[in-house]
Short mmCIF file of C-alpha atoms and ligand atoms in Angstrom, two decimals:
data_model
loop_
_atom_site.label_atom_id
_atom_site.label_comp_id
_atom_site.label_asym_id
_atom_site.label_seq_id
_atom_site.Cartn_x
_atom_site.Cartn_y
_atom_site.Cartn_z
CA UNK A 1 0.00 0.00 0.00
CA UNK A 2 1.46 3.38 -0.95
CA UNK A 3 1.20 6.40 1.33
CA UNK A 4 -1.22 8.08 -1.06
CA UNK A 5 -3.53 5.06 -1.20
CA UNK A 6 -6.63 6.20 0.67
CA UNK A 7 -8.18 2.76 0.66
CA UNK A 8 -6.19 1.92 3.78
CA UNK A 9 -8.07 4.55 5.79
CA UNK A 10 -11.49 4.11 4.24
CA UNK A 11 -14.28 2.77 6.43
CA UNK A 12 -14.46 -1.02 6.16
CA UNK A 13 -17.48 -1.79 4.00
CA UNK A 14 -20.29 -3.62 5.67
CA UNK A 15 -19.86 -6.92 3.81
CA UNK A 16 -16.20 -7.14 4.73
CA UNK A 17 -17.01 -6.01 8.26
CA UNK A 18 -19.48 -8.86 8.60
CA UNK A 19 -16.83 -11.36 7.45
CA UNK A 20 -14.35 -9.96 9.98
CA UNK A 21 -17.06 -10.04 12.64
CA UNK A 22 -18.10 -13.62 11.88
CA UNK A 23 -14.47 -14.65 11.99
CA UNK A 24 -14.05 -12.90 15.36
CA UNK A 25 -17.19 -14.46 16.77
CA UNK A 26 -15.98 -17.88 15.60
CA UNK A 27 -12.67 -17.18 17.31
CA UNK A 28 -14.44 -16.29 20.57
CA UNK A 29 -16.79 -19.30 20.40
CA UNK A 30 -13.87 -21.66 19.66
CA UNK A 31 -11.93 -20.10 22.52
CA UNK A 32 -14.71 -20.77 25.02
CA UNK A 33 -15.30 -24.24 23.61
CA UNK A 34 -11.65 -25.21 24.03
CA UNK A 35 -10.87 -23.33 27.24
CA UNK A 36 -10.89 -26.41 29.46
CA UNK A 37 -8.18 -28.07 27.33
CA UNK A 38 -5.79 -25.14 27.03
CA UNK A 39 -2.67 -24.99 29.21
CA UNK A 40 -3.52 -22.21 31.63
CA UNK A 41 -0.15 -20.48 31.57
CA UNK A 42 1.70 -19.40 28.44
CA UNK A 43 3.75 -22.31 27.06
CA UNK A 44 6.67 -20.26 25.70
CA UNK A 45 9.82 -18.69 27.00
CA UNK A 46 9.42 -15.05 28.08
CA UNK A 47 12.03 -14.09 25.47
CA UNK A 48 9.89 -15.64 22.72
CA UNK A 49 6.87 -13.66 23.87
CA UNK A 50 8.89 -10.44 23.84
CA UNK A 51 10.37 -11.28 20.43
CA UNK A 52 6.95 -11.90 18.89
CA UNK A 53 6.03 -8.24 19.44
CA UNK A 54 9.30 -6.73 18.31
CA UNK A 55 8.01 -5.06 15.21
CA UNK A 56 8.43 -1.49 14.03
CA UNK A 57 5.71 1.12 14.20
CA UNK A 58 3.80 0.43 10.96
CA UNK A 59 4.43 3.12 8.37
CA UNK A 60 1.66 1.83 6.13
CA UNK A 61 -1.47 0.01 7.10
CA UNK A 62 -2.22 -3.70 6.84
CA UNK A 63 -5.38 -5.54 5.93
CA UNK A 64 -7.68 -6.22 8.90
CA UNK A 65 -7.58 -9.92 7.91
CA UNK A 66 -3.78 -9.97 8.33
CA UNK A 67 -4.12 -8.23 11.68
CA UNK A 68 -6.61 -10.85 12.86
CA UNK A 69 -4.11 -13.50 11.71
CA UNK A 70 -1.55 -11.91 14.05
CA UNK A 71 -4.04 -11.97 16.93
CA UNK A 72 -4.59 -15.68 16.30
CA UNK A 73 -0.90 -16.42 15.82
CA UNK A 74 0.66 -14.70 18.79
CA UNK A 75 -1.73 -12.63 20.88
CA UNK A 76 -4.04 -15.44 21.96
CA UNK A 77 -1.41 -18.21 22.16
CA UNK A 78 0.82 -15.98 24.28
CA UNK A 79 -1.94 -15.12 26.74
CA UNK A 80 -2.43 -16.47 30.23
CA UNK A 81 -5.88 -17.99 30.09
CA UNK A 82 -7.74 -16.36 32.92
CA UNK A 83 -11.10 -17.73 31.65
CA UNK A 84 -9.82 -21.27 32.33
CA UNK A 85 -11.63 -23.19 35.08
CA UNK A 86 -8.18 -23.88 36.54
CA UNK A 87 -7.09 -20.27 36.85
CA UNK A 88 -6.73 -19.47 40.56
CA UNK A 89 -4.33 -16.50 40.53
CA UNK A 90 -4.87 -13.08 42.12
CA UNK A 91 -8.64 -12.34 42.11
CA UNK A 92 -9.81 -12.35 38.54
CA UNK A 93 -13.28 -12.64 37.14
CA UNK A 94 -13.40 -15.51 34.69
CA UNK A 95 -15.22 -13.53 32.01
CA UNK A 96 -18.88 -14.14 31.22
CA UNK A 97 -19.71 -14.97 27.61
CA UNK A 98 -22.11 -12.09 26.97
CA UNK A 99 -19.45 -9.58 27.95
CA UNK A 100 -17.32 -9.68 24.77
CA UNK A 101 -20.50 -9.08 22.80
CA UNK A 102 -21.42 -6.25 25.16
CA UNK A 103 -17.94 -4.74 24.80
CA UNK A 104 -18.22 -4.87 21.01
CA UNK A 105 -21.59 -3.13 21.14
CA UNK A 106 -20.31 -0.58 23.67
CA UNK A 107 -17.34 0.21 21.42
CA UNK A 108 -19.66 0.48 18.45
CA UNK A 109 -21.98 3.04 20.03
CA UNK A 110 -18.94 4.54 21.79
CA UNK A 111 -20.89 6.59 24.30
CA UNK A 112 -18.90 8.72 26.70
CA UNK A 113 -20.61 8.00 30.00
CA UNK A 114 -18.94 11.02 31.59
CA UNK A 115 -22.05 13.02 30.79
CA UNK A 116 -25.74 12.42 30.34
CA UNK A 117 -25.96 14.18 26.98
CA UNK A 118 -23.23 12.14 25.30
CA UNK A 119 -24.63 8.99 26.93
CA UNK A 120 -28.31 9.08 27.88
CA UNK A 121 -28.89 5.33 27.80
CA UNK A 122 -25.29 4.62 28.86
CA UNK A 123 -25.80 6.71 32.00
CA UNK A 124 -29.11 5.08 32.80
CA UNK A 125 -27.69 1.57 32.31
CA UNK A 126 -24.91 2.40 34.78
CA UNK A 127 -27.32 3.98 37.28
CA UNK A 128 -29.47 0.89 37.11
CA UNK A 129 -26.41 -1.34 37.67
CA UNK A 130 -25.44 0.67 40.76
CA UNK A 131 -28.98 0.45 42.07
CA UNK A 132 -29.08 -3.30 41.43
CA UNK A 133 -25.69 -3.89 43.06
CA UNK A 134 -26.80 -1.88 46.09
CA UNK A 135 -30.06 -3.78 46.38
CA UNK A 136 -28.32 -7.12 45.85
CA UNK A 137 -26.15 -6.62 48.91
CA UNK A 138 -28.81 -5.09 51.12
CA UNK A 139 -28.39 -1.34 50.59
CA UNK A 140 -31.32 0.96 49.86
CA UNK A 141 -32.02 1.50 46.16
CA UNK A 142 -31.21 5.23 46.40
CA UNK A 143 -27.57 4.50 47.35
CA UNK A 144 -25.13 6.47 45.20
CA UNK A 145 -22.01 5.24 43.47
CA UNK A 146 -20.43 4.59 40.13
CA UNK A 147 -18.48 2.01 38.19
CA UNK A 148 -14.71 2.42 38.25
CA UNK A 149 -11.78 0.81 36.48
CA UNK A 150 -11.30 -1.47 39.50
CA UNK A 151 -11.05 -1.81 43.25
CA UNK A 152 -8.11 0.53 43.60
CA UNK A 153 -9.97 3.41 42.00
CA UNK A 154 -13.09 2.48 43.96
CA UNK A 155 -11.16 2.63 47.24
CA UNK A 156 -9.55 5.88 46.14
CA UNK A 157 -12.92 7.42 45.31
CA UNK A 158 -14.40 6.39 48.65
CA UNK A 159 -11.44 7.63 50.68
CA UNK A 160 -11.40 10.99 48.96
CA UNK A 161 -15.14 11.28 49.68
CA UNK A 162 -14.42 10.34 53.29
CA UNK A 163 -11.69 12.98 53.56
CA UNK A 164 -13.95 15.69 52.16
CA UNK A 165 -16.87 14.68 54.33
CA UNK A 166 -15.30 13.97 57.69
CA UNK A 167 -12.35 16.28 58.21
CA UNK A 168 -12.59 19.78 59.60
CA UNK A 169 -10.46 21.41 56.93
CA UNK A 170 -11.47 22.41 53.46
CA UNK A 171 -9.02 20.49 51.28
CA UNK A 172 -10.44 21.01 47.79
CA UNK A 173 -8.53 24.21 47.05
CA UNK A 174 -5.29 24.05 48.99
CA UNK A 175 -5.12 20.27 49.18
CA UNK A 176 -3.30 19.15 52.28
CA UNK A 177 -0.73 21.89 52.03
CA UNK A 178 -2.34 24.28 54.51
CA UNK A 179 -0.47 25.25 57.64
CA UNK A 180 -0.71 23.36 60.92
CA UNK A 181 -2.79 20.51 59.67
CA UNK A 182 -3.07 17.45 61.86
CA UNK A 183 -2.18 14.08 60.37
CA UNK A 184 -5.33 12.56 58.91
CA UNK A 185 -5.38 8.82 59.62
CA UNK A 186 -7.16 5.75 58.24
CA UNK A 187 -7.51 2.41 60.10
CA UNK A 188 -7.34 -1.03 58.52
CA UNK A 189 -6.62 -4.55 59.76
CA UNK A 190 -2.91 -5.46 59.77
CA UNK A 191 -2.49 -8.79 57.97
CA UNK A 192 -5.36 -8.75 55.52
CA UNK A 193 -5.86 -5.04 54.81
CA UNK A 194 -5.41 -4.48 51.09
CA UNK A 195 -2.46 -2.59 49.59
CA UNK A 196 -4.81 -0.55 47.38
CA UNK A 197 -5.90 1.37 50.47
CA UNK A 198 -2.27 2.28 51.11
CA UNK A 199 -1.97 3.31 47.47
CA UNK A 200 -5.12 5.43 47.78
CA UNK A 201 -3.65 7.18 50.84
CA UNK A 202 -0.52 7.82 48.80
CA UNK A 203 -2.47 9.18 45.83
CA UNK A 204 -4.42 11.39 48.21
CA UNK A 205 -1.12 12.78 49.42
CA UNK A 206 -1.86 11.68 52.95
CA UNK A 207 1.25 9.55 52.88
CA UNK A 208 1.35 5.79 53.20
CA UNK A 209 1.95 6.07 56.93
CA UNK A 210 -1.52 7.55 57.29
CA UNK A 211 -2.86 3.99 57.06
CA UNK A 212 -2.68 2.63 60.58
CA UNK A 213 -2.65 -1.15 60.90
CA UNK A 214 -4.99 -2.53 63.53
CA UNK A 215 -3.97 -5.87 65.08
CA UNK A 216 -5.95 -8.89 63.96
CA UNK A 217 -7.36 -11.84 65.88
CA UNK A 218 -6.49 -15.48 65.23
CA UNK A 219 -9.03 -15.64 62.41
CA UNK A 220 -7.35 -12.68 60.63
CA UNK A 221 -10.22 -10.27 61.39
CA UNK A 222 -9.85 -6.90 63.05
CA UNK A 223 -9.58 -6.70 66.83
CA UNK A 224 -12.08 -3.92 67.45
CA UNK A 225 -10.92 -3.28 70.99
CA UNK A 226 -7.44 -2.66 69.62
CA UNK A 227 -8.99 -0.32 67.05
CA UNK A 228 -10.62 1.72 69.81
CA UNK A 229 -7.36 1.90 71.74
CA UNK A 230 -5.48 3.09 68.65
CA UNK A 231 -8.07 5.74 67.87
CA UNK A 232 -7.83 7.13 71.41
CA UNK A 233 -4.04 7.08 71.42
CA UNK A 234 -3.75 8.71 68.00
CA UNK A 235 -6.21 11.43 68.88
CA UNK A 236 -4.28 12.08 72.07
CA UNK A 237 -1.17 12.48 69.88
CA UNK A 238 -2.88 15.15 67.77
CA UNK A 239 -3.81 12.98 64.78
CA UNK A 240 -7.22 13.30 63.16
CA UNK A 241 -8.69 9.86 62.41
CA UNK A 242 -11.36 10.14 59.74
CA UNK A 243 -11.99 6.69 58.32
CA UNK A 244 -12.01 3.00 59.22
CA UNK A 245 -11.79 0.40 56.45
CA UNK A 246 -13.36 -2.99 57.11
CA UNK A 247 -12.64 -5.99 54.91
CA UNK A 248 -15.48 -8.00 53.42
CA UNK A 249 -13.59 -10.92 51.90
CA UNK A 250 -9.87 -10.37 52.33
CA UNK A 251 -7.16 -10.99 49.79
CA UNK A 252 -5.50 -14.11 51.25
CA UNK A 253 -8.10 -15.84 53.37
CA UNK A 254 -11.47 -14.21 52.50
CA UNK A 255 -11.80 -12.93 56.06
CA UNK A 256 -14.73 -10.68 56.88
CA UNK A 257 -14.08 -8.16 59.65
CA UNK A 258 -16.64 -7.67 62.46
CA UNK A 259 -18.41 -5.04 60.39
CA UNK A 260 -21.20 -4.29 62.85
CA UNK A 261 -18.79 -3.61 65.69
CA UNK A 262 -16.67 -1.39 63.42
CA UNK A 263 -19.83 0.47 62.37
CA UNK A 264 -20.57 1.13 66.08
CA UNK A 265 -17.09 2.53 66.62
CA UNK A 266 -17.43 4.79 63.57
CA UNK A 267 -20.92 5.97 64.54
CA UNK A 268 -19.78 6.87 68.07
CA UNK A 269 -16.89 8.94 66.73
CA UNK A 270 -18.39 10.29 63.50
CA UNK A 271 -15.79 8.44 61.41
CA UNK A 272 -16.42 7.42 57.82
CA UNK A 273 -16.94 3.65 57.59
CA UNK A 274 -15.68 2.20 54.32
CA UNK A 275 -15.96 -1.49 53.48
CA UNK A 276 -13.40 -2.89 51.07
CA UNK A 277 -15.55 -5.62 49.62
CA UNK A 278 -13.74 -5.65 46.28
CA UNK A 279 -13.45 -9.42 46.51
CA UNK A 280 -16.28 -10.50 48.73
CA UNK A 281 -19.08 -7.96 49.26
CA UNK A 282 -21.29 -9.58 46.63
CA UNK A 283 -21.45 -12.73 48.78
CA UNK A 284 -24.09 -10.85 50.80
CA UNK A 285 -26.59 -11.59 48.05
CA UNK A 286 -26.67 -15.26 49.11
CA UNK A 287 -29.17 -15.65 51.98
CA UNK A 288 -27.18 -18.29 53.88
CA UNK A 289 -24.05 -16.05 53.84
CA UNK A 290 -25.91 -12.90 54.93
CA UNK A 291 -25.11 -13.33 58.62
CA UNK A 292 -21.39 -12.98 57.84
CA UNK A 293 -21.97 -9.45 56.56
CA UNK A 294 -24.02 -7.98 59.42
CA UNK A 295 -23.15 -4.29 59.66
CA UNK A 296 -21.94 -3.88 56.07
CA UNK A 297 -25.14 -2.09 55.18
CA UNK A 298 -24.27 0.60 57.77
CA UNK A 299 -21.16 1.60 55.79
CA UNK A 300 -20.81 5.04 54.24
CA UNK A 301 -19.20 3.40 51.22
CA UNK A 302 -18.42 -0.04 49.85
CA UNK A 303 -16.00 -1.14 47.16
CA UNK A 304 -17.15 -4.17 45.18
CA UNK A 305 -15.67 -5.34 41.93
CA UNK A 306 -17.83 -6.97 39.28
CA UNK A 307 -14.52 -7.95 37.60
CA UNK A 308 -13.82 -10.23 40.52
CA UNK A 309 -16.55 -12.40 42.03
CA UNK A 310 -19.27 -11.39 39.56
CA UNK A 311 -17.04 -12.90 36.82
CA UNK A 312 -17.26 -9.82 34.54
CA UNK A 313 -14.16 -9.35 32.37
CA UNK A 314 -11.87 -6.35 32.91
CA UNK A 315 -12.35 -3.57 33.62
CA UNK A 316 -15.30 -3.22 35.94
CA UNK A 317 -15.02 -2.06 39.53
CA UNK A 318 -17.70 -0.29 41.53
CA UNK A 319 -18.04 1.92 44.57
CA UNK A 320 -21.28 2.45 46.41
CA UNK A 321 -21.55 5.65 48.45
CA UNK A 322 -24.53 6.01 50.72
CA UNK A 323 -25.02 9.70 49.97
CA UNK A 324 -24.57 10.58 46.32
CA UNK A 325 -24.38 14.22 47.43
CA UNK A 326 -21.03 13.48 49.10
CA UNK A 327 -19.66 12.34 45.74
CA UNK A 328 -20.95 15.56 44.21
CA UNK A 329 -19.29 17.59 46.97
CA UNK A 330 -16.07 15.69 46.29
CA UNK A 331 -15.89 15.67 42.51
CA UNK A 332 -18.09 18.47 41.11
CA UNK A 333 -16.25 20.39 38.38
CA UNK A 334 -16.83 23.69 36.80
CA UNK A 335 -15.68 23.91 33.20
CA UNK A 336 -17.80 25.97 30.88
CA UNK A 337 -17.52 23.68 27.88
CA UNK A 338 -18.97 20.80 29.85
CA UNK A 339 -22.30 22.50 30.31
CA UNK A 340 -22.98 22.65 26.57
CA UNK A 341 -26.09 24.30 25.26
CA UNK A 342 -28.76 21.81 26.16
CA UNK A 343 -30.74 22.76 29.23
CA UNK A 344 -30.27 20.29 32.06
CA UNK A 345 -33.30 18.56 33.56
CA UNK A 346 -33.34 16.81 36.95
CA UNK A 347 -33.14 13.40 35.26
CA UNK A 348 -29.86 14.22 33.61
CA UNK A 349 -27.04 12.87 35.70
CA UNK A 350 -23.40 13.51 34.74
CA UNK A 351 -21.01 10.88 36.06
CA UNK A 352 -18.04 13.20 35.62
CA UNK A 353 -19.49 15.13 38.59
CA UNK A 354 -19.37 12.07 40.82
CA UNK A 355 -16.03 10.37 40.22
CA UNK A 356 -12.43 10.93 39.16
CA UNK A 357 -12.83 10.25 35.42
CA UNK A 358 -14.23 12.71 32.91
CA UNK A 359 -14.37 10.65 29.71
CA UNK A 360 -15.66 7.22 30.61
CA UNK A 361 -16.35 4.09 28.61
CA UNK A 362 -19.56 2.12 28.61
CA UNK A 363 -18.33 -0.60 30.96
CA UNK A 364 -21.80 -0.86 32.45
CA UNK A 365 -23.24 -2.63 29.42
CA UNK A 366 -21.48 -5.94 30.05
CA UNK A 367 -22.52 -5.84 33.70
CA UNK A 368 -26.10 -4.92 32.90
CA UNK A 369 -26.42 -7.63 30.27
CA UNK A 370 -24.91 -10.27 32.56
CA UNK A 371 -27.02 -9.25 35.58
CA UNK A 372 -30.08 -9.60 33.35
CA UNK A 373 -28.84 -12.92 31.97
CA UNK A 374 -28.20 -14.61 35.33
CA UNK A 375 -30.51 -12.68 37.63
CA UNK A 376 -29.87 -12.76 41.37
CA UNK A 377 -30.76 -16.43 41.56
CA UNK A 378 -28.28 -17.40 38.84
CA UNK A 379 -25.55 -15.43 40.57
CA UNK A 380 -26.40 -17.03 43.92
CA UNK A 381 -25.91 -20.46 42.33
CA UNK A 382 -22.49 -19.45 40.98
CA UNK A 383 -21.33 -17.87 44.24
CA UNK A 384 -22.37 -20.94 46.22
CA UNK A 385 -20.42 -23.06 43.74
CA UNK A 386 -17.20 -21.09 44.39
CA UNK A 387 -17.64 -21.43 48.15
CA UNK A 388 -18.37 -25.16 47.80
CA UNK A 389 -15.13 -25.54 45.82
CA UNK A 390 -13.15 -23.70 48.53
CA UNK A 391 -14.72 -25.89 51.21
CA UNK A 392 -13.94 -28.99 49.19
CA UNK A 393 -10.34 -27.87 48.85
CA UNK A 394 -10.20 -27.37 52.61
CA UNK A 395 -11.46 -30.93 53.15
CA UNK A 396 -8.77 -32.28 50.79
CA UNK A 397 -6.08 -30.32 52.62
CA UNK A 398 -7.39 -31.53 55.95
CA UNK A 399 -7.42 -35.17 54.90
CA UNK A 400 -3.89 -35.18 53.45
CA UNK A 401 -0.95 -35.80 55.79
CA UNK A 402 1.40 -33.51 53.90
CA UNK A 403 -0.79 -30.41 53.74
CA UNK A 404 -1.64 -27.97 56.50
CA UNK A 405 -4.54 -25.55 56.76
CA UNK A 406 -3.88 -21.95 57.70
CA UNK A 407 -7.48 -20.76 57.88
CA UNK A 408 -11.12 -21.73 58.00
CA UNK A 409 -12.55 -21.70 54.48
CA UNK A 410 -14.51 -18.45 54.35
CA UNK A 411 -15.60 -17.40 50.88
CA UNK A 412 -13.63 -18.32 47.75
CA UNK A 413 -9.99 -17.42 48.47
CA UNK A 414 -8.19 -20.18 50.29
CA UNK A 415 -4.55 -20.43 51.39
CA UNK A 416 -2.82 -23.57 52.63
CA UNK A 417 0.66 -25.06 52.92
CA UNK A 418 2.49 -28.14 51.82
CA UNK A 419 4.31 -29.32 54.95
CA UNK A 420 5.59 -32.93 54.77
CA UNK A 421 4.07 -34.84 57.69
CA UNK A 422 7.40 -35.86 59.23
CA UNK A 423 8.66 -32.27 59.14
CA UNK A 424 5.45 -31.13 60.77
CA UNK A 425 6.21 -33.44 63.67
CA UNK A 426 9.76 -32.11 63.83
CA UNK A 427 8.43 -28.54 63.87
CA UNK A 428 6.06 -29.39 66.72
CA UNK A 429 8.85 -30.91 68.79
CA UNK A 430 11.93 -28.71 68.18
CA UNK A 431 14.93 -30.82 67.27
CA UNK A 432 18.64 -30.35 66.93
CA UNK A 433 18.10 -28.83 63.46
CA UNK A 434 17.48 -25.08 63.62
CA UNK A 435 13.79 -24.41 63.11
CA UNK A 436 14.57 -21.55 60.76
CA UNK A 437 16.16 -24.05 58.35
CA UNK A 438 13.01 -26.16 58.26
CA UNK A 439 10.82 -23.11 57.82
CA UNK A 440 12.97 -21.89 54.96
CA UNK A 441 12.90 -25.34 53.36
CA UNK A 442 9.10 -25.54 53.57
CA UNK A 443 8.75 -21.97 52.23
CA UNK A 444 10.93 -22.80 49.22
CA UNK A 445 9.08 -26.05 48.69
CA UNK A 446 5.73 -24.25 48.54
CA UNK A 447 7.05 -21.64 46.12
CA UNK A 448 8.51 -24.29 43.81
CA UNK A 449 5.34 -26.38 43.91
CA UNK A 450 3.35 -23.36 42.69
CA UNK A 451 5.98 -22.46 40.07
CA UNK A 452 6.13 -25.98 38.65
CA UNK A 453 2.38 -26.42 38.50
CA UNK A 454 2.01 -23.05 36.77
CA UNK A 455 4.80 -23.78 34.27
CA UNK A 456 3.25 -27.14 33.45
CA UNK A 457 0.06 -25.40 32.31
CA UNK A 458 -2.11 -27.49 34.65
CA UNK A 459 -3.30 -24.50 36.66
CA UNK A 460 -2.42 -20.95 37.56
CA UNK A 461 -2.04 -20.18 41.24
CA UNK A 462 0.23 -18.01 43.31
CA UNK A 463 1.82 -18.15 46.70
CA UNK A 464 1.39 -15.61 49.44
CA UNK A 465 2.80 -14.90 52.86
CA UNK A 466 0.63 -15.95 55.80
CA UNK A 467 2.04 -14.67 59.09
CA UNK A 468 5.49 -14.69 57.58
CA UNK A 469 5.35 -18.18 56.03
CA UNK A 470 4.95 -18.96 52.31
CA UNK A 471 1.62 -20.56 51.49
CA UNK A 472 -0.18 -21.72 48.37
CA UNK A 473 -3.11 -19.48 47.53
CA UNK A 474 -6.07 -20.32 45.32
CA UNK A 475 -8.67 -17.73 44.41
CA UNK A 476 -11.57 -19.80 43.13
CA UNK A 477 -13.17 -17.00 41.20
CA UNK A 478 -14.27 -18.73 38.01
CA UNK A 479 -17.85 -19.67 37.31
CA UNK A 480 -16.40 -22.52 35.22
CA UNK A 481 -14.52 -24.22 38.07
CA UNK A 482 -15.91 -27.52 39.30
CA UNK A 483 -15.08 -29.72 42.28
CA UNK A 484 -13.35 -32.05 39.78
CA UNK A 485 -11.03 -29.20 38.71
CA UNK A 486 -10.15 -28.65 42.36
CA UNK A 487 -9.37 -32.35 42.80
CA UNK A 488 -7.21 -32.46 39.66
CA UNK A 489 -5.21 -29.45 40.74
CA UNK A 490 -4.88 -30.66 44.33
CA UNK A 491 -3.52 -33.99 43.07
CA UNK A 492 -1.05 -32.09 40.88
CA UNK A 493 0.12 -30.03 43.87
CA UNK A 494 0.46 -33.11 46.07
CA UNK A 495 2.45 -35.06 43.45
CA UNK A 496 4.72 -32.10 42.76
CA UNK A 497 5.28 -31.57 46.49
CA UNK A 498 6.15 -35.22 47.12
CA UNK A 499 8.54 -35.34 44.15
CA UNK A 500 10.36 -32.09 45.02
CA UNK A 501 10.59 -33.07 48.69
CA UNK A 502 12.17 -36.37 47.73
CA UNK A 503 14.63 -34.68 45.35
CA UNK A 504 15.64 -31.92 47.77
CA UNK A 505 15.52 -33.40 51.24
CA UNK A 506 18.97 -34.92 51.50
CA UNK A 507 20.89 -32.02 49.98
CA UNK A 508 19.01 -29.63 52.31
CA UNK A 509 20.56 -31.50 55.24
CA UNK A 510 17.17 -32.46 56.66
CA UNK A 511 16.14 -35.92 57.90
CA UNK A 512 15.10 -38.24 55.04
C1 PLP B 601 -9.69 -6.52 48.91
C2 PLP B 601 -9.22 -5.82 47.65
N1 PLP B 601 -9.38 -4.50 47.52
C3 PLP B 601 -8.97 -3.83 46.42
C4 PLP B 601 -8.36 -4.49 45.37
C5 PLP B 601 -7.87 -3.72 44.17
O1 PLP B 601 -8.66 -4.00 43.06
P1 PLP B 601 -8.14 -3.76 41.55
O2 PLP B 601 -7.03 -4.74 41.34
O3 PLP B 601 -9.35 -4.04 40.75
O4 PLP B 601 -7.68 -2.35 41.46
C6 PLP B 601 -8.18 -5.87 45.45
C7 PLP B 601 -7.50 -6.60 44.37
O5 PLP B 601 -7.32 -7.79 44.42
C8 PLP B 601 -8.63 -6.56 46.62
O6 PLP B 601 -8.47 -7.89 46.74
#
C-alpha cells in the first residue's frame, strides 16, 4: 500500500465487516469451547513472547484480515488464560460470555458516559447497575455510586469522599498543604488489609503512613478493641482519624471483619466507615451467607468489583456511596464547555461530577447484560459453587498428611501449605536442626510447587505470605470451576510436592 492510497483509511465496507465479525465471533466461540483443554499459563519462554512483538511502528497500514491473523498467531497463544476453570491467581473474574458481545456493542456506540448528553442510555444503564448492586447486597435503592476501572480506584474514590466529608479542613482548594494541619489517619486490619488502600492514601497525598494497621485476631479479622485503643491514642497524639476500612472478603483468606462492631465505633466517633468488599461484598446476596456481613449495610461506602466475584471481564469495579451528594461535593467540576447548550433537567445525571474520570467508557453494558442474563438467583448459584469448591479444597487439605490448613474456608480465596508430615512433627517438637532451616525449606518447597504447576500449564495459582510463612493461595473465582477441577489441581500439587521433597531433602541436610 502506498502512502497516497486512501483505501487503507477508508471505512471497512459492511460486507467485509461482517466477514471480519463472523471470523471474530468464531474465534471467541472456539476459545470458550476449548478453554478447558488449554494450558492455563503461556507455554513459551518469556524471550519468545517479547520477540513476537518486536516489530516497528507500521508506516503503512495492513489488511484487517492480516491483523486478525496476528491476533490468532501470537496474541491469543501468548496469553495467560484467565477464563480457564483452573485459573486461581490473584482475584480475577473468569469472564462471562455475553461480555465480549457487550464490549463490542459498547465500542460500536462509543458513548462517553462522563455526561448524560453524550450517553443518555449509557448513563441510565450504569445507574441501574449501581442500584441493582446496592439492592443485591442489602443497601437501599437510592444508594449512590459509580463504576470504576477497579477496586483501587473504587477505594480511592471512597477515601477521597471520606476525607472531604469527615475532616474539619477544606481540602479542595489548597489540598493538604495548609499550615498546621493534623495528620489525617485511616484504620485497617494489619495482615489482611489491602495494599490498594495504602496506594489510595498515597495518591491522596496523605502519605502511606496515614494507614494505621490494627492488630488482627487469630481468624485474621480486626480486633475492634485494639482499634478503639489506637483511635484514642492517636487522637491524644494530635492525629485526626477520619476513616475506618473494614474488609469483606480479604485478599489471602477471604476474612470478613466484624463489620457491625466497626460500624458502632465509627458511629460513636463520627468516622467514615468504608468497606473494602472488592473481593467479597457480593457474597451478601446469598441468603445463607448474609449473617457474615451484618453491619456492612451501615457503611458510608463499599467497594465491590464486578470484575472479581461477579465474573465480569476487565475492567469493571464499583463503589457504592450512601449519599450521592457526598460524591458531588467531592468531585463536582466547573468547566464551561462541559455545560454545553442543552438545558439540564433533573433526570440528567453527569457521572463526571461524581467520580475521578471525565471521559468514561460504557463498561456498564457488560454488567447490565450479565445481571439480566443470570438474575440474582443465577448469581447465587455461581457464588455458592465457588464457596463449595473452597470448602472442598479445605477438606482435601485436611485429609492429606502432607498439607496444613492456615485458615477456616470463608468465601472463595483459600490459602494452605504443603508441609511434609514428618517435618510437621519435627516442627512441633523442636529438634537439633534449627527451626529456621526447616521453615525456609518448607517456604521454598511451597514456592517451587506453585511455580512448577504453573509452568506445566495445569493451573495458575500463586503463593502468598501468611504470618510470615509462604503458602499456596487459590482464588476460586471462576464460574467454570468444578469440584473435579479442584481435585485435579490438588492432586497435581500433592504429586509435585512429594517429588520435590524427595529430590531436595537430603541435599538440604534435613532428615530423610
Ligand atoms: C480486597 C481488595 N481491595 C482492592 C483491590 C484492588 O482491586 P483492583 O485490582 O481491581 O484495582 C483488590 C485486588 O485484588 C482486593 O483484593
